[in-house]
Short mmCIF file of C-alpha atoms in Angstrom, two decimals:
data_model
loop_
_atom_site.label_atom_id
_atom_site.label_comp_id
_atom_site.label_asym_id
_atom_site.label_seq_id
_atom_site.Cartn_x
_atom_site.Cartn_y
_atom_site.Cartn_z
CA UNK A 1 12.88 -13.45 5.04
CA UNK A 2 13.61 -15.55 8.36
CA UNK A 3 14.63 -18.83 7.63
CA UNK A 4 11.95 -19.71 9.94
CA UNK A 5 9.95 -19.37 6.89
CA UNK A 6 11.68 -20.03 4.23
CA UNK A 7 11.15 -23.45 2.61
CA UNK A 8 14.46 -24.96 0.58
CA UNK A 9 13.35 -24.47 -3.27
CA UNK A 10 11.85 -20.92 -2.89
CA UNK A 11 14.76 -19.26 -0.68
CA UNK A 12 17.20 -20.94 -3.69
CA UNK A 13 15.04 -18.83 -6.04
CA UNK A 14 15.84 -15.47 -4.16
CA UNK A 15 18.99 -16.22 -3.19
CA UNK A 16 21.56 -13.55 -4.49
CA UNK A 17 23.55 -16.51 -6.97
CA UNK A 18 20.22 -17.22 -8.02
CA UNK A 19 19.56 -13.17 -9.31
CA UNK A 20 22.92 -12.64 -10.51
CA UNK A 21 22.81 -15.38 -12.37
CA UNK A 22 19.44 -14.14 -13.77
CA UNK A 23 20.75 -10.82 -14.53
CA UNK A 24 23.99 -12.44 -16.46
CA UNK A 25 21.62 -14.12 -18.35
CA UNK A 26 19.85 -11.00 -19.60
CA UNK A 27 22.52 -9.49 -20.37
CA UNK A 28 24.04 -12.34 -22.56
CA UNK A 29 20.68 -13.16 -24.46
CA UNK A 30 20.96 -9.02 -25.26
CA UNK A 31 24.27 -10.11 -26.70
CA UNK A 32 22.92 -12.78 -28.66
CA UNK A 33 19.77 -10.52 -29.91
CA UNK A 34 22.72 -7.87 -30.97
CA UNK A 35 24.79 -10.57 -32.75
CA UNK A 36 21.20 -11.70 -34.60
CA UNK A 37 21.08 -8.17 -35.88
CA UNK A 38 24.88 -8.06 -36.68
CA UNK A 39 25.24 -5.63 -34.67
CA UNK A 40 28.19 -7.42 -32.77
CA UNK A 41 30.16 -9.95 -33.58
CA UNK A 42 29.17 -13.57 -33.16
CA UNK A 43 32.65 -14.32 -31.68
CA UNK A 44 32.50 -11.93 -29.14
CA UNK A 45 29.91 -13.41 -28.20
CA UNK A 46 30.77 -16.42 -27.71
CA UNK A 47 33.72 -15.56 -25.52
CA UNK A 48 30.85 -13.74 -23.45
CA UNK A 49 29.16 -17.00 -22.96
CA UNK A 50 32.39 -19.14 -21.97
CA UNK A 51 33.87 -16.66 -19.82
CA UNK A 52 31.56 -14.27 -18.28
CA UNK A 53 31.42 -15.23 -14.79
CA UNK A 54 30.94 -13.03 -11.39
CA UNK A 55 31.74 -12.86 -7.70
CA UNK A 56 29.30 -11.82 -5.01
CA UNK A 57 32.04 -10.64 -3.12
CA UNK A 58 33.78 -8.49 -6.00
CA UNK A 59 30.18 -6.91 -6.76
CA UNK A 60 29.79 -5.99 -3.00
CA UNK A 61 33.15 -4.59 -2.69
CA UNK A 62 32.28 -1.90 -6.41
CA UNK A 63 29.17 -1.25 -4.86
CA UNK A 64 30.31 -0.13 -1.81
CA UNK A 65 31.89 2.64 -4.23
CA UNK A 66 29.84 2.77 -6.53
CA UNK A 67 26.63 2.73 -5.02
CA UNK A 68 25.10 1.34 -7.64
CA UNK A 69 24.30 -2.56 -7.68
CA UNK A 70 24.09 -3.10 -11.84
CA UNK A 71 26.74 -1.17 -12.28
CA UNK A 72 28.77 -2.59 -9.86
CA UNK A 73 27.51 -6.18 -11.53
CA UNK A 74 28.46 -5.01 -15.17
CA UNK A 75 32.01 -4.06 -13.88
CA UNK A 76 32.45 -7.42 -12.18
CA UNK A 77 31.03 -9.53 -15.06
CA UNK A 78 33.72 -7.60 -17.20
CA UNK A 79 36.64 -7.87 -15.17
CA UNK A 80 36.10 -11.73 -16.31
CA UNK A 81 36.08 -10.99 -20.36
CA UNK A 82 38.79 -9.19 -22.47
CA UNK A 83 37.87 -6.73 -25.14
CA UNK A 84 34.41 -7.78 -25.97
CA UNK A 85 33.62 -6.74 -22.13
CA UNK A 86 32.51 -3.54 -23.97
CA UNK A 87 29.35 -5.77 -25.45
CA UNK A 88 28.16 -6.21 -21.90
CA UNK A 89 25.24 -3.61 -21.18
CA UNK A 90 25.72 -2.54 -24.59
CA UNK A 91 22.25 -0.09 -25.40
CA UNK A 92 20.62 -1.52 -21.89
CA UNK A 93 19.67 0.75 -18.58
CA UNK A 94 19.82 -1.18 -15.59
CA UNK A 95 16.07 -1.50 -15.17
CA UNK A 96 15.92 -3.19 -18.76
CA UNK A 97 17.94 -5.65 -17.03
CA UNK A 98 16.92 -6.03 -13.28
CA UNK A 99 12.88 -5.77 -14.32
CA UNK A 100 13.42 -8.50 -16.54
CA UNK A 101 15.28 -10.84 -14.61
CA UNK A 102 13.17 -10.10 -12.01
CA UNK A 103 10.18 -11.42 -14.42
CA UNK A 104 12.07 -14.27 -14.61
CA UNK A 105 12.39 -14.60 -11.11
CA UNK A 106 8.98 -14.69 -10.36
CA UNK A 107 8.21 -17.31 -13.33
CA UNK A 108 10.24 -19.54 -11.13
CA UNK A 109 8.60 -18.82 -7.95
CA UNK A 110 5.29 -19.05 -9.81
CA UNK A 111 5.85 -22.74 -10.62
CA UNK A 112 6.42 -23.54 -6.71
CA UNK A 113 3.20 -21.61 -6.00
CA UNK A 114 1.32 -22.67 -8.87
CA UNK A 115 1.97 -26.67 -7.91
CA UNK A 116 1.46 -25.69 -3.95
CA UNK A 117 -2.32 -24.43 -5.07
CA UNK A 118 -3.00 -27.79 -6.86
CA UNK A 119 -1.76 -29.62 -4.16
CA UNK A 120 -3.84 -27.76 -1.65
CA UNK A 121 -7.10 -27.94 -3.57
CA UNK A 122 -6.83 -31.17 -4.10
CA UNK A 123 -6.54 -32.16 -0.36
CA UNK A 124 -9.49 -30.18 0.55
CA UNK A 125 -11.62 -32.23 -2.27
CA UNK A 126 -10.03 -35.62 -0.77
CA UNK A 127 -11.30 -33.93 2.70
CA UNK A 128 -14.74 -32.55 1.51
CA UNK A 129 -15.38 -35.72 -0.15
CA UNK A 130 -14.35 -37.86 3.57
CA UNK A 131 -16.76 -36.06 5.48
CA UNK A 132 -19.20 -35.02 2.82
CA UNK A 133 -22.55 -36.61 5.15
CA UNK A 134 -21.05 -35.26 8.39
CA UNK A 135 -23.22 -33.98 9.69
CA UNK A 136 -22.98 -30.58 11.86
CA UNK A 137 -24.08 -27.41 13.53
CA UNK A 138 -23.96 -24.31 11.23
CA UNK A 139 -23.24 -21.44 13.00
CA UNK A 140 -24.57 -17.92 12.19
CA UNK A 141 -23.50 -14.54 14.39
CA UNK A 142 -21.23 -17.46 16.48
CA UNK A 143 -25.33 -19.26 17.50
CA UNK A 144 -26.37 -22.28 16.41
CA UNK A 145 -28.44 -21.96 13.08
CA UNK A 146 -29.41 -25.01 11.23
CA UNK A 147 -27.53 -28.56 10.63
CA UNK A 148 -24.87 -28.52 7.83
CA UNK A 149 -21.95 -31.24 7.13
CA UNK A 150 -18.26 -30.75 7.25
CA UNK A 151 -17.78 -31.88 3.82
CA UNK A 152 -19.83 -28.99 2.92
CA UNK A 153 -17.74 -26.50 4.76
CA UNK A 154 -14.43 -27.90 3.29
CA UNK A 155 -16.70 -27.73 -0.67
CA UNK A 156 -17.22 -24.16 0.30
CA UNK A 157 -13.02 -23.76 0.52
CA UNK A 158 -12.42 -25.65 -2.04
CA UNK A 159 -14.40 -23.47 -4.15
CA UNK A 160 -12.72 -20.52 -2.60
CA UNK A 161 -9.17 -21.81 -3.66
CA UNK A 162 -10.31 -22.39 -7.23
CA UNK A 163 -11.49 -18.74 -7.23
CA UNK A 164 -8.19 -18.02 -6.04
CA UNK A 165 -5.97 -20.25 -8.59
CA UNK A 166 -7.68 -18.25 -11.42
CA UNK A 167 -7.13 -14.89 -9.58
CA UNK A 168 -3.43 -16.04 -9.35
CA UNK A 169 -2.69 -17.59 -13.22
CA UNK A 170 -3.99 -13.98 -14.03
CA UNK A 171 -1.66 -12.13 -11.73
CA UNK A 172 1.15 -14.12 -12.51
CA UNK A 173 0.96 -13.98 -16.31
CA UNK A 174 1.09 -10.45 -15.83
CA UNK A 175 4.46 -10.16 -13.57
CA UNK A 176 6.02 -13.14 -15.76
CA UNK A 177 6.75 -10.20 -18.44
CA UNK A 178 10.04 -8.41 -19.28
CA UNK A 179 11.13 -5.25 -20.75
CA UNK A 180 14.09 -3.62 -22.78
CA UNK A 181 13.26 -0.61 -24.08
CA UNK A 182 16.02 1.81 -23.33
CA UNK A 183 16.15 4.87 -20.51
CA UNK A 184 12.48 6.39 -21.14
CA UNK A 185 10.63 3.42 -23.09
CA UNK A 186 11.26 4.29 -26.28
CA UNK A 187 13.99 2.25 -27.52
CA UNK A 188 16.35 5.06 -28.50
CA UNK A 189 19.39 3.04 -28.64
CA UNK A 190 18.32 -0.60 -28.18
CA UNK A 191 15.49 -2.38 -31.19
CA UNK A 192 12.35 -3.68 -30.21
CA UNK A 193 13.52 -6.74 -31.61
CA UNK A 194 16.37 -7.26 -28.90
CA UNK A 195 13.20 -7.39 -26.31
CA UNK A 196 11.24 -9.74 -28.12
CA UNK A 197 14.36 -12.22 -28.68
CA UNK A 198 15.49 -12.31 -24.57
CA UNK A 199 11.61 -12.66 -23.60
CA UNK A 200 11.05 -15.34 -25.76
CA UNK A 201 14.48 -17.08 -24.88
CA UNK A 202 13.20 -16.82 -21.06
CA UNK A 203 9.93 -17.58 -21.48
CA UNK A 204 8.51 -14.02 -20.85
CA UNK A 205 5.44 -12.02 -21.90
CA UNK A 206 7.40 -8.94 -23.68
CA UNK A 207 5.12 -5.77 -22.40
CA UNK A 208 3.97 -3.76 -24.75
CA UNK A 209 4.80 -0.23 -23.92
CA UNK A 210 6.46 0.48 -20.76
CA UNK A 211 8.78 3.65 -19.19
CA UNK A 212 11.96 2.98 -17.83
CA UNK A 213 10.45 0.45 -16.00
CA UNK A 214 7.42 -2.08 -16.07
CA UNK A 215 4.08 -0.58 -15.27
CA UNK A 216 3.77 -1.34 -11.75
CA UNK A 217 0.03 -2.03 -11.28
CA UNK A 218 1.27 -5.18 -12.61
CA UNK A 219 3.33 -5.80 -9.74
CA UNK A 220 0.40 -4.58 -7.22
CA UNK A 221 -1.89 -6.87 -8.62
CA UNK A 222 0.27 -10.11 -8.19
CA UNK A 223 1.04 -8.69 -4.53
CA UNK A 224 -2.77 -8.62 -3.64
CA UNK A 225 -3.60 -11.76 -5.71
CA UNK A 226 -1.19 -13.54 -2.59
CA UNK A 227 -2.17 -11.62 0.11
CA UNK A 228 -5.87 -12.82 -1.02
CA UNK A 229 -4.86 -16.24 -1.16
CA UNK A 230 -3.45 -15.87 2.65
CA UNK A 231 -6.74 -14.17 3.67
CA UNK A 232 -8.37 -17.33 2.69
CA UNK A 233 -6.48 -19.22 4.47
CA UNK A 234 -6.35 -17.31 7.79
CA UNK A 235 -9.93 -17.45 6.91
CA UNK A 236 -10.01 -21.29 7.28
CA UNK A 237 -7.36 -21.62 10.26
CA UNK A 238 -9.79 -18.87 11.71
CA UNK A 239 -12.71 -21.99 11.30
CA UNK A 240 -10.56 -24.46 12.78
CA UNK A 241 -9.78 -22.63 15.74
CA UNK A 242 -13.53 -21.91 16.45
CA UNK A 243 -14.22 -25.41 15.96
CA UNK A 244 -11.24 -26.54 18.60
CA UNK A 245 -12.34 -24.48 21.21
CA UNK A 246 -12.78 -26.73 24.67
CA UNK A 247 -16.53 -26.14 24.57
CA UNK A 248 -16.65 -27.06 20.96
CA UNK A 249 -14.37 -29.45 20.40
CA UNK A 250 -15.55 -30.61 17.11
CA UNK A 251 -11.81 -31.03 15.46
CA UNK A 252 -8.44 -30.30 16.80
CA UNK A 253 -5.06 -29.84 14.53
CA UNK A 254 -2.82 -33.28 15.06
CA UNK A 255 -1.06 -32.84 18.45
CA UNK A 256 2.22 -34.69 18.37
CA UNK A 257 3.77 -36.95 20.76
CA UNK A 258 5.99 -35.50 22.97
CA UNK A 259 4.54 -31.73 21.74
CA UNK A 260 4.20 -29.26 24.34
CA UNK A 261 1.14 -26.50 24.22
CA UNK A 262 2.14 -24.17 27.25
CA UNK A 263 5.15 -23.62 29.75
CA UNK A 264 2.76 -23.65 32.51
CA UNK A 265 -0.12 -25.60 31.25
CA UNK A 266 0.35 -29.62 30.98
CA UNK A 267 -3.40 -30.35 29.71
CA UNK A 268 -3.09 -27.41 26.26
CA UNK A 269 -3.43 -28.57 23.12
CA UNK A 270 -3.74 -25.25 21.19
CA UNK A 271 -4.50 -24.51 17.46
CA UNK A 272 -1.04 -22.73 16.42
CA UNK A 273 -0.56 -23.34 13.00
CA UNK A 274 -3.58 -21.90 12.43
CA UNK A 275 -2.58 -19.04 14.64
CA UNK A 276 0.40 -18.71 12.72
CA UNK A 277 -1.54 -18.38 9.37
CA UNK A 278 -3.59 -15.77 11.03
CA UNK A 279 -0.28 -13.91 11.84
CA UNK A 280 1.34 -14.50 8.69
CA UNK A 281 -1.47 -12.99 6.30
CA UNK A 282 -0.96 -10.26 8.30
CA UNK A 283 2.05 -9.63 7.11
CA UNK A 284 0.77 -10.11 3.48
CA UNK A 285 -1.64 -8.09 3.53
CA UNK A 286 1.29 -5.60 4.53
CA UNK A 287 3.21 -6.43 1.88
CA UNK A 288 -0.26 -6.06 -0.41
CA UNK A 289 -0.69 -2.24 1.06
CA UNK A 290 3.32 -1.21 0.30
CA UNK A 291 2.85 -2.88 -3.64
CA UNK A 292 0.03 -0.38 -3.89
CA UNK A 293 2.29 2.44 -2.86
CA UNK A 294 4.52 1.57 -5.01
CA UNK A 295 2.34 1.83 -8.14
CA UNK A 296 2.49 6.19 -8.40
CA UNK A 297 6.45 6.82 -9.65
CA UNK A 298 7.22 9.97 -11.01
CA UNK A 299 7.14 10.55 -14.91
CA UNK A 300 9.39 7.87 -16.68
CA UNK A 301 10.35 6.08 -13.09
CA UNK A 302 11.71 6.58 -9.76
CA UNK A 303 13.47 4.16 -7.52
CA UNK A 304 10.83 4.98 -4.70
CA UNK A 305 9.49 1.15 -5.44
CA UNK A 306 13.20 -0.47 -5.57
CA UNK A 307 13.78 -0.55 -2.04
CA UNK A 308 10.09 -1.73 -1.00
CA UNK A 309 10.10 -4.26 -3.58
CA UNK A 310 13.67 -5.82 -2.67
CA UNK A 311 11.61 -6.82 0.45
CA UNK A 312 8.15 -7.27 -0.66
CA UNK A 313 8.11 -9.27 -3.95
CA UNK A 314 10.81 -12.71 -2.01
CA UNK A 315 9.26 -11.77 1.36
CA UNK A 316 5.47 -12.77 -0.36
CA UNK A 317 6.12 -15.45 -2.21
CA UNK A 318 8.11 -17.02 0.49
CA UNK A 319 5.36 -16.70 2.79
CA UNK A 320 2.91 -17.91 0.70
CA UNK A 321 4.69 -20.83 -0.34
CA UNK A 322 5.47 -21.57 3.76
CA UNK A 323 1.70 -20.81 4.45
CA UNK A 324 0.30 -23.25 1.55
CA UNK A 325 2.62 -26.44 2.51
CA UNK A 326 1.76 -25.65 6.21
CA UNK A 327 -2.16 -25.36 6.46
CA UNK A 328 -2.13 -28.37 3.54
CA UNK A 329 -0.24 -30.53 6.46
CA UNK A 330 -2.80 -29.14 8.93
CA UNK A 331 -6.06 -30.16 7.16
CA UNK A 332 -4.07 -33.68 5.74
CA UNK A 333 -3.45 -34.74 9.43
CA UNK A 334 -6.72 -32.77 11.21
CA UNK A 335 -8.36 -34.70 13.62
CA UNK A 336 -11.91 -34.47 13.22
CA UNK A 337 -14.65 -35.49 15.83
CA UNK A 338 -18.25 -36.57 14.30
CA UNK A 339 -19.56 -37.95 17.71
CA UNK A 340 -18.82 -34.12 19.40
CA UNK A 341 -20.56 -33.17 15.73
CA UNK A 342 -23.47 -34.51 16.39
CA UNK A 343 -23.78 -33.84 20.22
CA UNK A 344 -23.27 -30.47 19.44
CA UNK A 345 -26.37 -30.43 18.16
CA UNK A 346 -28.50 -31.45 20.25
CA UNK A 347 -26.73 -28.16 22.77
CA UNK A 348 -29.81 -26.17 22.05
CA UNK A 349 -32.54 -28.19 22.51
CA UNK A 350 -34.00 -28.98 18.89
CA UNK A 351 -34.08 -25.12 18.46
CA UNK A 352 -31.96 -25.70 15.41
CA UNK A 353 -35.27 -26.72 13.38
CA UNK A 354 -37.40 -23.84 14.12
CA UNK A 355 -37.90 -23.05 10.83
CA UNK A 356 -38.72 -26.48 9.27
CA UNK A 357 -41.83 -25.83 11.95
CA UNK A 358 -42.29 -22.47 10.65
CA UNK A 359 -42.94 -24.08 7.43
CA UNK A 360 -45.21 -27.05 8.22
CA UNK A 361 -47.58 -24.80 10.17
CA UNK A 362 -47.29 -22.30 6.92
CA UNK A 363 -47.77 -25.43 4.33
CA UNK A 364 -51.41 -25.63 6.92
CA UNK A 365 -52.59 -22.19 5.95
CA UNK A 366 -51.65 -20.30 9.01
CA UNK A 367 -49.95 -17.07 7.45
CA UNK A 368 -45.69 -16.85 8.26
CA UNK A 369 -46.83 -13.71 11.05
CA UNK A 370 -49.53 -16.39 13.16
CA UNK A 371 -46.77 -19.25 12.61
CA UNK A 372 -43.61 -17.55 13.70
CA UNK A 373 -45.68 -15.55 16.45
CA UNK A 374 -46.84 -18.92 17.90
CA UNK A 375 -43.49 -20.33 17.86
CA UNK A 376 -41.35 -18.05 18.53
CA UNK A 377 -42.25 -17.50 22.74
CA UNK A 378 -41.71 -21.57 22.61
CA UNK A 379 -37.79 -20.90 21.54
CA UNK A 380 -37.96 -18.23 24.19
CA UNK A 381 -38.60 -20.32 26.72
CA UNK A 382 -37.10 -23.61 25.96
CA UNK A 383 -33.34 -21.04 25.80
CA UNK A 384 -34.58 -19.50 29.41
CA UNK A 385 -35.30 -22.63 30.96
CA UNK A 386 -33.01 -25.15 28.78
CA UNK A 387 -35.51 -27.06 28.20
CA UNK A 388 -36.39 -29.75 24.97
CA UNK A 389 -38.15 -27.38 22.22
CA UNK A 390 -39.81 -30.06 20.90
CA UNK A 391 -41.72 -30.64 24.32
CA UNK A 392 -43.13 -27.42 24.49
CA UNK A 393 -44.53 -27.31 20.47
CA UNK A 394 -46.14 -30.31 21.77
CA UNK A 395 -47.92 -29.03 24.55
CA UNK A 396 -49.59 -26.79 22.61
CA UNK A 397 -53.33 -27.56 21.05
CA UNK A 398 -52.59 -24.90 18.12
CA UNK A 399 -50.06 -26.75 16.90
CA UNK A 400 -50.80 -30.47 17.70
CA UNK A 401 -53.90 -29.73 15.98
CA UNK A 402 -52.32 -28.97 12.88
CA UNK A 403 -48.88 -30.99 12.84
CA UNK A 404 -48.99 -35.07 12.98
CA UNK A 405 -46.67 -37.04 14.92
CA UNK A 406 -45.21 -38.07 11.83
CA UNK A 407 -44.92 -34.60 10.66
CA UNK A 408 -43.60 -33.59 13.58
CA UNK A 409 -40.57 -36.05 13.51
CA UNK A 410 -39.93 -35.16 10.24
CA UNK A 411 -39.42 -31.61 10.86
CA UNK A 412 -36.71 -32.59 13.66
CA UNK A 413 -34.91 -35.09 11.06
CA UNK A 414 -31.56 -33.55 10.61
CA UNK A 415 -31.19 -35.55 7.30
CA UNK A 416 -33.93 -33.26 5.25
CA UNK A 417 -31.33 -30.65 5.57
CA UNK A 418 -29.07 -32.63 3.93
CA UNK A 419 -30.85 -33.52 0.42
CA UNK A 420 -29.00 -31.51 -1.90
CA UNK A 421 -25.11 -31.98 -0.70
CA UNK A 422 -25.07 -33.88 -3.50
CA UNK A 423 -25.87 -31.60 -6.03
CA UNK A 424 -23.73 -28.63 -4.05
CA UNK A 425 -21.37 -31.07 -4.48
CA UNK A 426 -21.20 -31.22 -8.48
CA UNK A 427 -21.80 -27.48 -8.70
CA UNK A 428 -18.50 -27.16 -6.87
CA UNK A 429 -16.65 -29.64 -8.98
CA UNK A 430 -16.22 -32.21 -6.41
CA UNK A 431 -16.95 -35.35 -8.06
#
């Protein structure tokens, strides 16, 4: 992944030290399972822990003979034991080793992603609950529908990233797993029990029946539960960028001193880190596509998924972990505009409470056809000739001799249409 996007604690996690080292570790706690059994000596193993060390440079320079990355690992851990090198890989195929560690991996990555989540639902709350009586055009087909409040579109995400947290605990519990059952599954030449001791040592789920390698529908699933989580998000840098549009203007993402929006344009002030996000769950949903692919190996395994996975599985978790701590800075320091809120509004000249009309006249015992049909050439022309909606009701006998003044003003109160934030509020978990 470009360092562009790589934030310090993740990148350490997929950094090649940081695998070797995972792999070594596998392939000591074998050791240790072995020695349990009495299968090996307890003093060999022992040396294995004090001296088995590697060089990134030494496993490059096998591989480039061997072709083989674990075995070009195995032979450089050994060249730093004696004797008991032979203990090293002892009953193990490489994937028993590499799908484990890579388990392992991902628990690690998890627990950056895991705390990003929390972080980022709880700033939404913090956000919902600051503008929770904002009030607000809603906006259906891209028109102006009926009022809302911004707190109520940041409730609706927050929601939508709960959704997503469970998604995600259930996709990660699923990757966080490891396997050692020998060549085709069946541990031939290595006991169940060996599994179930370096699992529990790294804190893995030990799957219950697998090939040569973990089931990969496991793999697909925590693949789409990110690129799902990045949807969302483009989804709400998508609202933001609607909402900072020059005729909209209703918030704008934090615009920084001296920061430049165009080479040729002095006056921009555009919305790109929400852009970005947009561009970046493209990519994930990429990555989402190729983990689906990668699912259909042939018979006990193929390394068909090796390659796409090398890429894939850092390349999504790195991006997700960018995208999380990035929008979370955008909607901390988002500069929101009630005033343009609210005069927004008032763009369509009262149309916006059509329906609380519809109603009164209904609540009178005209039936809905007679009501809408009598209001609806009144919305027609007050959008033709931009005129006040309210005017034209007004005008009209039909409907003067049915609504009050006081009814009237109480179908063009915005606040009715705010009664039950409140209680949307609870439901969501918002306190």
């Amino acid at each position: 992944m470009l360092a562009r996007y790589t934030r310090k604690e993740m990148g350490k996690i997929w950094s090649d030290e940081n695998r070797y080292n995972a792999w070594l570790e596998t392939e000591i706690l074998a050791d240790e399972a072995w020695a349990e059994l009495g299968e090996i000596p307890q003093k060999d193993v022992e040396k294995i822990k004090a001296n088995a060390t590697f060089d990134i440079s030494r496993i490059q320079e096998i591989e480039a003979q061997t072709k083989h990355d674990v075995v070009s690992f195995t032979r450089a851990v050994s060249e730093s034991l004696g004797e008991e090198s032979k203990w090293i890989h002892y009953g193990l195929t490489s994937t028993d080793v590499v799908d484990t560690a890579y388990g392992y991996l991902m628990k690690q990555a998890n627990e950056i992603l895991r705390n990003d989540l929390e972080k980022f639902a709880k700033t939404i709350a913090k956000k919902a609950k600051d503008y929770k009586y904002t009030v607000m055009m809603g906006r259906t087909h891209g028109v102006h529908a009926e009022p809302t409040t911004f707190g109520l579109k940041l409730a609706l995400w927050y929601a939508e990233v709960k959704r997503q947290i469970e998604r995600f605990e259930h996709a990660a519990k699923g990757v966080e797993a490891g396997k050692i059952s020998g060549a085709v599954g069946t541990f031939a030449n290595i006991p169940p029990f060996v599994e179930q001791y370096v699992c529990d040592k790294l804190g893995l789920r030990a799957q219950d029946i697998s090939t040569q390698v973990l089931p990969r529908d496991l793999h697909a699933e925590y693949i789409a539960s990110m690129a799902l989580i990045a949807t969302s998000i483009e989804k709400f840098g998508t609202e933001i960028r609607g909402l900072q549009k020059s005729e909209t203007r209703e918030v704008e993402e934090f615009f920084a001193q001296g920061q430049k929006g165009s080479s040729a344009m002095p006056h921009k002030r555009n919305p790109i880190g929400s852009e970005n996000m947009a561009g970046l769950a493209r990519v994930m949903r990429g990555h989402m596509i190729t983990a689906y692919e990668d699912v259909s190996l042939w018979h006990e395994r193929d390394i068909s998924h090796s390659s796409a996975e090398r890429i894939i599985i850092p390349d999504t978790t790195i991006l997700l972990d960018y995208m999380l701590n990035r929008f979370n800075n955008i909607l901390d320091n988002l500069t929101v505009l009630p005033e343009n809120m609210k005069k927004n509004m008032g763009a369509t000249f009262g149309l916006i409470y059509s329906q609380r009309v519809l109603l009164k006249l209904i609540d009178h015992g005209m039936t809905r056809e007679e009501a809408y049909d009598l209001i609806q050439p009144k919305t027609a022309q007050a959008w033709d000739e931009q005129t006040d909606f309210r005017s034209l009701l007004e005008k009209d006998e039909q409907i003067t001799d049915v609504l009050s003044e006081v009814e009237m003003n109480d179908a063009f109160d915005y606040h009715y249409h705010l009664k039950h934030v409140d209680e949307i509020f609870k439901r969501v978990g918002i306190d």
